Short mmCIF file of C-alpha atoms in Angstrom, two decimals:
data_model
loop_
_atom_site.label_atom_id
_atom_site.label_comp_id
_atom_site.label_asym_id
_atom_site.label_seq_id
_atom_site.Cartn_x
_atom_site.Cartn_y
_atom_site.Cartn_z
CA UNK A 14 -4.71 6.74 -39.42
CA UNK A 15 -4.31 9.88 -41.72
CA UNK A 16 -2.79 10.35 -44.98
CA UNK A 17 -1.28 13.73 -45.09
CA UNK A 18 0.50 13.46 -48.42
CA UNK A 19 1.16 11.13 -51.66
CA UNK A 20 3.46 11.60 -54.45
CA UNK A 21 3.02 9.39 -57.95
CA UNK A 22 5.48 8.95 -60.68
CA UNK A 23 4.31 7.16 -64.18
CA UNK A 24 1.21 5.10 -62.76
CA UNK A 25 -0.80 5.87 -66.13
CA UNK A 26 -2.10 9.12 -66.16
CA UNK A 27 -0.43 10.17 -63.19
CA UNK A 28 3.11 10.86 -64.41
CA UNK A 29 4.03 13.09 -61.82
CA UNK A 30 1.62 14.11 -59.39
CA UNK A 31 2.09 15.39 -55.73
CA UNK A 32 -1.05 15.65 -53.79
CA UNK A 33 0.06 17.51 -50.19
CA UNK A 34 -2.12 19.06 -46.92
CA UNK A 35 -4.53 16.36 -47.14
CA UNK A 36 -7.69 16.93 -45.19
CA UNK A 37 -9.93 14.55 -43.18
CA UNK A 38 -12.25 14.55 -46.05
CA UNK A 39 -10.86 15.01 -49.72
CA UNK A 40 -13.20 15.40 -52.86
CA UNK A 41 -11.30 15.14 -56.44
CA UNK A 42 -13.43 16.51 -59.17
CA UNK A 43 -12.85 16.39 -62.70
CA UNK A 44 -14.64 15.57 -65.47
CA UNK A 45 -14.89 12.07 -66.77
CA UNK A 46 -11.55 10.65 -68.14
CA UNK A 47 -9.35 13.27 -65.84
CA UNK A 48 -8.14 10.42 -63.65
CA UNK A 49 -9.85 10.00 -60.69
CA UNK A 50 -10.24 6.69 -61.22
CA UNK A 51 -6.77 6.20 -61.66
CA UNK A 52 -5.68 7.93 -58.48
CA UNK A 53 -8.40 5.25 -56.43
CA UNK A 54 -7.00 2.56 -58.32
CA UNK A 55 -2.92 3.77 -56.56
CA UNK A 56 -4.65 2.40 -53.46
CA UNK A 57 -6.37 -0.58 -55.13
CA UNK A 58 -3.06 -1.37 -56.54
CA UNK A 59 -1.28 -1.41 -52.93
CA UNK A 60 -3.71 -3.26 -51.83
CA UNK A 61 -3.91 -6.21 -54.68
CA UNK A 62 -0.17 -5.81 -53.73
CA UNK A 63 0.08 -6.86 -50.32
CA UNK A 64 -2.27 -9.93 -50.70
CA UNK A 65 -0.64 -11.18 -53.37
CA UNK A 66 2.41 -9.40 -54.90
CA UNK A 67 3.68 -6.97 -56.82
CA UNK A 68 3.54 -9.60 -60.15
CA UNK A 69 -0.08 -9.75 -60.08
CA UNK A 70 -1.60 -6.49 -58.96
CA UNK A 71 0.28 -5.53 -62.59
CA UNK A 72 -1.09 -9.00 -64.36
CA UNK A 73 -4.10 -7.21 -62.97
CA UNK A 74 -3.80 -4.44 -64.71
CA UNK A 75 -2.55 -5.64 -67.87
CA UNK A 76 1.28 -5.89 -66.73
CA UNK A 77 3.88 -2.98 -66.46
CA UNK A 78 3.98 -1.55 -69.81
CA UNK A 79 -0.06 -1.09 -69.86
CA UNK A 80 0.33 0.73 -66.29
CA UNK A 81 3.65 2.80 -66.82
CA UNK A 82 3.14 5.99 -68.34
CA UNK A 83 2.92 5.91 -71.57
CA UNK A 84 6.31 7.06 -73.14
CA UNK A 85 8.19 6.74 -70.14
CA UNK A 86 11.00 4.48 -69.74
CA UNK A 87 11.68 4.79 -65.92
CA UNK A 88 10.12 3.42 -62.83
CA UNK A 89 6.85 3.18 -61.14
CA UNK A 90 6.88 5.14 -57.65
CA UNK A 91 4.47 6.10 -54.50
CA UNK A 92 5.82 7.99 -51.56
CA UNK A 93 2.39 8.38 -48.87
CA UNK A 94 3.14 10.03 -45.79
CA UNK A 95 0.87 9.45 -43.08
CA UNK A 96 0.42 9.58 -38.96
CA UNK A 97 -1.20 6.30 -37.05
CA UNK A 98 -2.87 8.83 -34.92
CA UNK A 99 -2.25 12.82 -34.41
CA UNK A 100 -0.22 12.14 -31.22
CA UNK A 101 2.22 10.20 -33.12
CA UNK A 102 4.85 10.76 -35.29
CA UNK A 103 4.77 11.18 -39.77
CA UNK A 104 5.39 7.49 -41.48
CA UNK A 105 6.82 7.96 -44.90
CA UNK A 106 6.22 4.83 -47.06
CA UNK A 107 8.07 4.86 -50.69
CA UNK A 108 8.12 2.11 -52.89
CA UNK A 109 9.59 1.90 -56.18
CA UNK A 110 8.60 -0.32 -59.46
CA UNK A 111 11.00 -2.30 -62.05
CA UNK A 112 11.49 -4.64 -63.94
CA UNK A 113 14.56 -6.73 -63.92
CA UNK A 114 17.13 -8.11 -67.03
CA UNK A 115 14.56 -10.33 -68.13
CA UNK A 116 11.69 -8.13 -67.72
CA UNK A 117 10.03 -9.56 -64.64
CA UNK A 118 8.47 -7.12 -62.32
CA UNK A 119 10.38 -6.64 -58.97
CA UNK A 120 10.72 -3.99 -55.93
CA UNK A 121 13.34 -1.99 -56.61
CA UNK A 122 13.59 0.16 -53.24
CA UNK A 123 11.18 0.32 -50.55
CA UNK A 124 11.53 2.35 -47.54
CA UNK A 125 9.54 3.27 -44.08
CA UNK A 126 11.15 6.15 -42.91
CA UNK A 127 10.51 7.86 -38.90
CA UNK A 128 10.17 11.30 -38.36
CA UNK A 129 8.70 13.91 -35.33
CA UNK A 130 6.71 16.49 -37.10
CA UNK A 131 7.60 18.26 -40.58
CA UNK A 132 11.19 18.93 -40.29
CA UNK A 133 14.54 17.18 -39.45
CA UNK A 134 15.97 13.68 -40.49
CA UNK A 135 14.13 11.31 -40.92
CA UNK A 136 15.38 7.51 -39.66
CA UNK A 137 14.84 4.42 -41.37
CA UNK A 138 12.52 1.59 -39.80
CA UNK A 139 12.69 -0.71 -43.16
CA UNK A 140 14.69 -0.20 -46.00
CA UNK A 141 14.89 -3.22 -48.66
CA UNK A 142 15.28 -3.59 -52.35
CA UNK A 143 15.34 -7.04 -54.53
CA UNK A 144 14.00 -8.62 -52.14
CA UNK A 145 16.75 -8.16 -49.25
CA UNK A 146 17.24 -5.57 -46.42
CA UNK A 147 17.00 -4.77 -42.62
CA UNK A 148 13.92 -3.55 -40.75
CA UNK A 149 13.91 -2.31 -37.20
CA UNK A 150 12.51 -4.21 -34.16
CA UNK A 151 10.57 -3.02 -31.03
CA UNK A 152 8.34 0.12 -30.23
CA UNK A 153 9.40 3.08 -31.94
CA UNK A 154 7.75 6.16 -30.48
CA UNK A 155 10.75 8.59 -29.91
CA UNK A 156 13.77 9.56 -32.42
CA UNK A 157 16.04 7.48 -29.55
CA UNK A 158 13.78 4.41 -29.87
CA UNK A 159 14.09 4.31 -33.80
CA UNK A 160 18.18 5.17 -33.32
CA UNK A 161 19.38 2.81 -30.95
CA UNK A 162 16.80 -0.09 -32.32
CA UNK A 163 18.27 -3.31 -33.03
CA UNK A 164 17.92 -4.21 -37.14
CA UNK A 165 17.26 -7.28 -38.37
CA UNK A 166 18.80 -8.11 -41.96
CA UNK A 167 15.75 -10.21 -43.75
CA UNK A 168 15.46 -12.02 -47.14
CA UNK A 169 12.43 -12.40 -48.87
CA UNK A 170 10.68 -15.37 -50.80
CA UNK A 171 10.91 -13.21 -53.82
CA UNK A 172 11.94 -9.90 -55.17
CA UNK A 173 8.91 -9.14 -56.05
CA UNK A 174 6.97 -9.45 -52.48
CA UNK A 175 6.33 -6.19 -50.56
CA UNK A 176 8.40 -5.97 -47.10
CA UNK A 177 5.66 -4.57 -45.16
CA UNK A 178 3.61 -7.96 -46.13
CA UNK A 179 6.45 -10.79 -45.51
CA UNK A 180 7.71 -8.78 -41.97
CA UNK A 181 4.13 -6.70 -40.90
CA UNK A 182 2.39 -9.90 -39.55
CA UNK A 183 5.40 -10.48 -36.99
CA UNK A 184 4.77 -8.14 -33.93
CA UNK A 185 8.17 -7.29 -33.50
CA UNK A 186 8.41 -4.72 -36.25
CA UNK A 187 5.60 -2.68 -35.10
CA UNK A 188 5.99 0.38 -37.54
CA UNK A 189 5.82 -1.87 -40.41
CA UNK A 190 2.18 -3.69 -39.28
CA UNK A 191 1.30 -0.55 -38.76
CA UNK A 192 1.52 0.26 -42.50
CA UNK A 193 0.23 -3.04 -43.33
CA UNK A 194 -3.07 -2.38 -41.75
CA UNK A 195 -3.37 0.84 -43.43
CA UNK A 196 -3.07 -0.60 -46.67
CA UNK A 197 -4.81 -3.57 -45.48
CA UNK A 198 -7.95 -1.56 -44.26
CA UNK A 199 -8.46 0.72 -47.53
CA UNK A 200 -11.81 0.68 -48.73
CA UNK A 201 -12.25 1.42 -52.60
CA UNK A 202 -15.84 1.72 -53.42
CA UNK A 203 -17.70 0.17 -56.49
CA UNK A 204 -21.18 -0.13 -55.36
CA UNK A 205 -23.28 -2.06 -58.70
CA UNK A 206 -26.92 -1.24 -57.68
CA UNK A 207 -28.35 -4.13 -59.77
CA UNK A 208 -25.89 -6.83 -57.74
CA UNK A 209 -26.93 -5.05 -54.61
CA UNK A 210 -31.01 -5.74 -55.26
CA UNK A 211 -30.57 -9.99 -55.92
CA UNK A 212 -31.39 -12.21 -53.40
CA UNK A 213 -28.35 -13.76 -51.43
CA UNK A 214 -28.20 -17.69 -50.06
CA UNK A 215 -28.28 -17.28 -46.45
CA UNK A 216 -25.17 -17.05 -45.18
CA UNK A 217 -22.44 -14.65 -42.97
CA UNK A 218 -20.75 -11.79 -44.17
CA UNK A 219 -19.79 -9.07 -41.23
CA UNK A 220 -18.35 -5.84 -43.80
CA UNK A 221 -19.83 -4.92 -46.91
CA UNK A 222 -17.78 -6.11 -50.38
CA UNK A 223 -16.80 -3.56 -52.78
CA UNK A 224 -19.55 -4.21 -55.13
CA UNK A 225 -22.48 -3.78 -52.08
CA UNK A 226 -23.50 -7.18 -53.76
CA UNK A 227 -23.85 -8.78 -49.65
CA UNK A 228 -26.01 -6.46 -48.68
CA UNK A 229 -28.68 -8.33 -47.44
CA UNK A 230 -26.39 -10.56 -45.45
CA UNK A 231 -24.21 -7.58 -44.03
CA UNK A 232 -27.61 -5.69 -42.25
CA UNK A 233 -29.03 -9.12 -41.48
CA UNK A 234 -25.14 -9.73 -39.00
CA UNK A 235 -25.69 -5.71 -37.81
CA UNK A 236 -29.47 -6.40 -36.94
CA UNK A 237 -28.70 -9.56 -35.39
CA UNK A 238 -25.39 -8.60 -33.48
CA UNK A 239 -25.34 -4.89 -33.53
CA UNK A 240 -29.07 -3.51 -33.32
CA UNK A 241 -28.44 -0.20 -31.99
CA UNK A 242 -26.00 0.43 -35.00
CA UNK A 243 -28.95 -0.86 -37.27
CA UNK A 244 -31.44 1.59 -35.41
CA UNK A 245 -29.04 4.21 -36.16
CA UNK A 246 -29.00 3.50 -39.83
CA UNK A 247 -32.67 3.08 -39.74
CA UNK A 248 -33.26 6.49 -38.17
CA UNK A 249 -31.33 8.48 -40.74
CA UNK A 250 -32.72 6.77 -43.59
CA UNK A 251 -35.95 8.22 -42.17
CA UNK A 252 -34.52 11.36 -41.92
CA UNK A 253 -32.96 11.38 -45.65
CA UNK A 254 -35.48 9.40 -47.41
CA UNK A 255 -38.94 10.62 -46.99
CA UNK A 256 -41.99 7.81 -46.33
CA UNK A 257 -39.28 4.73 -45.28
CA UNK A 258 -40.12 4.01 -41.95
CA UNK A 259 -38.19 0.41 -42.00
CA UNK A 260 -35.76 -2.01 -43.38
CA UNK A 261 -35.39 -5.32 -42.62
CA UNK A 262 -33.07 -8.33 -43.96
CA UNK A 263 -35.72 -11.27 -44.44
CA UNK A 264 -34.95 -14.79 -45.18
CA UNK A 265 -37.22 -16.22 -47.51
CA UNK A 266 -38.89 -20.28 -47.88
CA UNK A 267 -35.82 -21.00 -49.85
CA UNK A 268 -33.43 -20.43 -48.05
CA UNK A 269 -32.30 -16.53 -49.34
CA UNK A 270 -31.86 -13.33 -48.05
CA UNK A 271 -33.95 -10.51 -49.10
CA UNK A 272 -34.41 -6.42 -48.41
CA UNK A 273 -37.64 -5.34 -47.54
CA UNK A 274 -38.70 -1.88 -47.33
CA UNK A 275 -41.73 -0.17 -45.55
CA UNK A 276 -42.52 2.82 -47.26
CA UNK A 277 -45.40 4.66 -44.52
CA UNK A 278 -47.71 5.40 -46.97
CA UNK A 279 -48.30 1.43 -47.65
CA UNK A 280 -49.47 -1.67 -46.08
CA UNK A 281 -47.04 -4.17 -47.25
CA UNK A 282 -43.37 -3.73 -47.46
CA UNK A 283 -41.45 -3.83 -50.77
CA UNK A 284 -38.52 -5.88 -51.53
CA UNK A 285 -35.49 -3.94 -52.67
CA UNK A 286 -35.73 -4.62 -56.57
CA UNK A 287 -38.61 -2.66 -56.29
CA UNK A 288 -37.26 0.28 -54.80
CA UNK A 289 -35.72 3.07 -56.76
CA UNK A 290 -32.00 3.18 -57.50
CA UNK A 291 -31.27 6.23 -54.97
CA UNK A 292 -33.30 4.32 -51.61
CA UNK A 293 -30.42 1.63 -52.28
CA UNK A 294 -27.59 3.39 -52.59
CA UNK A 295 -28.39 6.05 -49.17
CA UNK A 296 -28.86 2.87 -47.77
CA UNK A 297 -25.40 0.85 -48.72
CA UNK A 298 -23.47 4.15 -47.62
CA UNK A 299 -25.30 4.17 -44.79
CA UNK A 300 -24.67 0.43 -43.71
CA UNK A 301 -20.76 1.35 -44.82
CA UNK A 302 -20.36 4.37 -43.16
CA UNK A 303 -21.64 2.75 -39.61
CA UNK A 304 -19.54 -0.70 -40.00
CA UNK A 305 -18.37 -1.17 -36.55
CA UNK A 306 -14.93 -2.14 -37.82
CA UNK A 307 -14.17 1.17 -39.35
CA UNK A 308 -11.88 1.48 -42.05
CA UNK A 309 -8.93 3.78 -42.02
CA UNK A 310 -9.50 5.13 -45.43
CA UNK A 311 -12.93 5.01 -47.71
CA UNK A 312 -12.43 5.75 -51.32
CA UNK A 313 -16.24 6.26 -52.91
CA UNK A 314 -16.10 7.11 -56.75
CA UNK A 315 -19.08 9.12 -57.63
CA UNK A 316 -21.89 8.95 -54.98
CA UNK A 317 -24.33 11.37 -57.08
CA UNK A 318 -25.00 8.11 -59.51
CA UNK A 319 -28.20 7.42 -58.97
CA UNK A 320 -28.86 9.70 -55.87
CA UNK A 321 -31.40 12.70 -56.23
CA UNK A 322 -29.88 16.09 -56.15
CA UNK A 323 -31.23 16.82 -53.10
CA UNK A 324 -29.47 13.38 -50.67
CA UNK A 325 -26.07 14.69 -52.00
CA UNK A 326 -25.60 17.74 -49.22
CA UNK A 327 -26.78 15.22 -46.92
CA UNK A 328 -24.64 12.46 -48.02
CA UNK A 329 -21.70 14.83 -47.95
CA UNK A 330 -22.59 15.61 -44.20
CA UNK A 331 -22.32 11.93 -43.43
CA UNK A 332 -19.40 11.19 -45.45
CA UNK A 333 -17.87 14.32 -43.39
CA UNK A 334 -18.96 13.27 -39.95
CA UNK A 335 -17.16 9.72 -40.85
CA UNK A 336 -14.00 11.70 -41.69
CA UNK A 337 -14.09 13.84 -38.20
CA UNK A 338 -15.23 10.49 -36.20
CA UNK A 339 -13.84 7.28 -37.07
CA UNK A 340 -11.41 7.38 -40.51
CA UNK A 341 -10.66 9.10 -43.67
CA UNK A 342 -12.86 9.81 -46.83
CA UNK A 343 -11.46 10.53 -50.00
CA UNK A 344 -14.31 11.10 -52.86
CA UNK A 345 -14.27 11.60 -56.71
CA UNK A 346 -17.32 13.83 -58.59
CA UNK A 347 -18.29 15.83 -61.18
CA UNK A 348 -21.51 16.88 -59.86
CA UNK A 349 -22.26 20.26 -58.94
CA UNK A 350 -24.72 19.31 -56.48
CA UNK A 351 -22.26 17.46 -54.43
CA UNK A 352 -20.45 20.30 -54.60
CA UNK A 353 -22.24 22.60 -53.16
CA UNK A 354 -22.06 20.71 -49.72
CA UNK A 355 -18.23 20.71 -49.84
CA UNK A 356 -15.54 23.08 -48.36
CA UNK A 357 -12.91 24.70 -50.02
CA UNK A 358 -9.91 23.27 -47.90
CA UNK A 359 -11.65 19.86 -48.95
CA UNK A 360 -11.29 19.98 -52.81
CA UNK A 361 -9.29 19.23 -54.99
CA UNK A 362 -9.32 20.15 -59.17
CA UNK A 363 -8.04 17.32 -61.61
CA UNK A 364 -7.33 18.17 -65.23
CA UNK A 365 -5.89 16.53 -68.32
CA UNK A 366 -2.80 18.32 -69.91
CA UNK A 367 -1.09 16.76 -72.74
CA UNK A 368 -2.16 13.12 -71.73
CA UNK A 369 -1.40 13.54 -68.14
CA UNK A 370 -3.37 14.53 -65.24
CA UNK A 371 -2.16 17.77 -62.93
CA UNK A 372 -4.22 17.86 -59.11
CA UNK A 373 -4.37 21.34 -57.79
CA UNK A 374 -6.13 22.12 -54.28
CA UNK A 375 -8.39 24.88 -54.93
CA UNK A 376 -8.14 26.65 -52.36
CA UNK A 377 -4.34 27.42 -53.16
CA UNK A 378 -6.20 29.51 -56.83
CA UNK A 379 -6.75 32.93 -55.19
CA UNK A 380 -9.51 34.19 -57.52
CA UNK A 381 -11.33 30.66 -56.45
CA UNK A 382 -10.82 31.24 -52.92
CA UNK A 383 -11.69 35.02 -52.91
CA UNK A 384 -15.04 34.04 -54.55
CA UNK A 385 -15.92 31.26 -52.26
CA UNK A 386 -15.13 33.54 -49.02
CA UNK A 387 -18.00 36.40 -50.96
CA UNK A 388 -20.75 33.70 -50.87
CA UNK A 389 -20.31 31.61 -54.12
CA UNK A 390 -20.81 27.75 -54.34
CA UNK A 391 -18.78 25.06 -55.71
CA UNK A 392 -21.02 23.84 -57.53
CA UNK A 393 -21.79 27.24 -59.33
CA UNK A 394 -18.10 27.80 -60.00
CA UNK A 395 -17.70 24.36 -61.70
CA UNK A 396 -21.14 25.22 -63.62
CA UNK A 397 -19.46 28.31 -64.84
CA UNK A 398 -15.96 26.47 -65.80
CA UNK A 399 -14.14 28.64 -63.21
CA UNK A 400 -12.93 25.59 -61.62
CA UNK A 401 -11.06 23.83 -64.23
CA UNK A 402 -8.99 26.84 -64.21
CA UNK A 403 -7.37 26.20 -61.28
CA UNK A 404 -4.92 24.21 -62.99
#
C-alpha cells in the first residue's frame, strides 16, 4: 500500500497542512521543534484509534483541547489518499474530530471514498457520522462494482468508535479492511538503545516493538525460523560495520536472552551492553527492515542518533531499497549527513511560522532544485540555511 497524499487541519502544530506527490521514500527535515514529531504522531494517533477509540488516543494525548490547535475553535481532520497496490484504484479516507453538547469526543464524519486515477467522481464505499451510516458490500474493483453495490445501513457501539474498526474485520466490506490494515500495519519508530541492550526472560516475540526493547527475542524467532533472513542481516552488518563477523541471540543459565557480538579482531564475543550505541542501532534497523511480515508504512524519527556519519548513506540505501521492495518509508532528520544520501523528489522542508508548521517539497523551490541538478548536496544546502528557505 502507498500513501500518495494527506491533508491535516488543527492536530497541534499542524493547523493546516497538505502534504501531496508522496514518494516511496519521504524524508521531513526540520530542525528540532518544527513538527516532525507531530506529523509521526497523525499516524500514531490513527492507530491508538482503531484499537481502542477515538476517546482514548486523545486521553492519550492529554484530551482534545491539548491536541487542537491552539486558538482554534473548529474540528480535528485527516484526509490520506492512498492505492492498495499501483494496479488498483486511489482510496480517500477522511475523518473528522468533535466534540459533542457535553464535550465528549465523537466522529463527526468519516468517509472512504472510490475513485480510478486522479480525476472524476469519486463514489462512496463508507460514509458514517455519530456513530451511524451505510458502507458498501462485496469486491469493489471497477466504478460499476462500487455503483451498483448493495449498502448496508450500520450502527455503532458508540459515536466515538472508528467505522473502519467496528465493520473492517467482517470480509464483506473489503475496501474498508483494506484501510484497516493500513492503519493497522503502521510502524512508528522509537528505538531506546539502553532498553534494547537488557537482557530479556526467554520468551516469543515474532516483530520488533516500537521501543527495539525485544530485540534479543525477535533475532532469536528469525534465527530459529527464518535463518536465511538472519544470514542476510548478518552479511550486511559485515558489510556496514567493520570487524563484526557475527551475532547471535544466546540464552543464558537463568533463563534470559542475551546479544552477543563477535568482533574479528577478538577471541570472545561481547554481549550487546558492551557494544557501542551505533553497532545496536544498524543492527535493530536491520532486523526491522528484513521482518518477513513487512509493514506497509515505517515511520523512523531520526536514525543519525547515535549512528556514525559515515552508516547514514548506507542506512539511507537500505531504508530506500525497503521503500522500492516491500513498503513505504517515511523519515524525519536534521542531519546533514543523512542528507547527503537523499534525493530531491524524496524531501521534504518543515518550518515553524507563527506557531504553526508549513511542509514544502523541495524540489517544487526552483533555486533548490537548480542547485541540486549543478552537483550540490543536501546536506550542504541545509549547512548553508538554503533549505529552510524553501518555505
Amino acid at each position: 500500500m502507498k500513501i500518495e497524499s494527506i491533508k491535516i487541519k488543527n492536530y497541534k502544530v499542524l493547523r493546516d497542512v497538505e502534504i501531496k506527490e508522496i514518494p516511496s521514500m519521504a524524508v521531513f527535515l526540520g530542525v528540532n521543534g518544527s513538527g516532525k514529531s507531530t506529523l509521526f504522531d497523525v499516524f500514531g494517533f490513527l492507530n491508538d484509534a482503531l484499537m481502542t477509540n477515538i476517546r482514548a488516543a486523545l486521553a492519550k494525548r492529554g484530551g482534545f483541547n491539548e491536541v487542537i490547535s491552539r486558538g482554534e475553535k473548529g474540528d480535528i481532520e485527516f484526509e490520506i489518499k492512498f492505492r492498495p497496490s499501483a494496479e488498483e484504484p486511489l482510496i480517500t479516507y477522511e475523518l473528522v474530530v468533535s466534540l459533542d453538547e457535553k464535550k465528549n469526543p465523537i466522529i463527526k464524519k468519516e468517509v472512504l471514498r472510490f475513485r480510478r486515477g486522479q480525476v472524476g467522481s469519486p463514489w462512496k464505499v463508507l460514509d458514517f457520522a455519530y456513530g451511524e451510516g451505510t458502507a458498501a458490500v462485496g469486491e469493489l474493483n471497477t466504478y460499476d462494482d462500487v455503483k451498483n453495490a448493495s449498502r448496508k445501513e450500520q450502527k455503532l457501539d458508540s459515536p466515538d468508535i472508528l467505522a473502519i474498526k467496528g465493520l473492517g474485520q467482517f470480509k464483506e466490506f473489503v475496501a474498508v479492511s483494506q484501510l484497516r490494515r493500513l492503519i493497522e500495519d503502521w510502524y512508528v519508530s522509537d528505538f531506546q538503545i539502553e532498553d534494547a541492550r537488557i537482557p530479556r526472560d526467554a520468551g516469543y516475540s515474532e516483530q520488533l516493538s516500537r521501543t527495539g526493547d525485544n530485540l534479543a527475542l525477535v533475532a532469536k524467532y528469525l534465527y530459529e525460523n527464518y535463518y536465511s533472513v538472519f544470514e542476510n542481516i548478518l552479511e550486511t552488518m559485515k558489510e556496514r560495520i567493520p570487524g563484526i563477523t557475527n551475532v547471535e541471540a544466546q540464552e543464558t543459565t537463568d533463563g534470559r536472552i542475551v546479544l552477543r557480538f563477535q568482533d574479528g579482531n577478538f577471541k570472545d564475543p561481547f554481549i550487546s551492553r558492551y557494544m557501542s550505541d551505533g553497532t545496536i542501532k544498524m543492527f535493530t534497523y536491520l532486523i526491522l527492515l528484513n521482518d518477513p511480515s513487512h509493514h506497509a508504512l515505517l515511520c523512523v524519527e531520526e536514525p543519525e542518533n547515535q549512528l556514525y556519519p559515515q552508516l547514514l548513506s548506507e542506512l539511507a540505501e537500505e531504508f530506500r531499497l525497503y521503500s522500492v521492495n516491500e513498503g513505504q518509508v517515511f523519515i524525519s532528520t536534521h542531519s546533514p549527513d543523512f542528507l547527503d544520501a537523499v534525493e530531491l523528489d524524496e524531501l521534504y522542508c518543515l518550518v515553524k511560522n507563527n506557531g504553526f508548521t508549513e511542509i514544502k517539497k523541495a524540489s517544487n523551490n526552483d533555486l533548490i532544485k537548480s542547485l541540486f541538478e549543478s552537483g550540490d548536496l543536501l546536506g550542504d544546502l541545509w549547512r548553508q540555511g538554503l533549505l529552510e528557505k524553501v518555505i
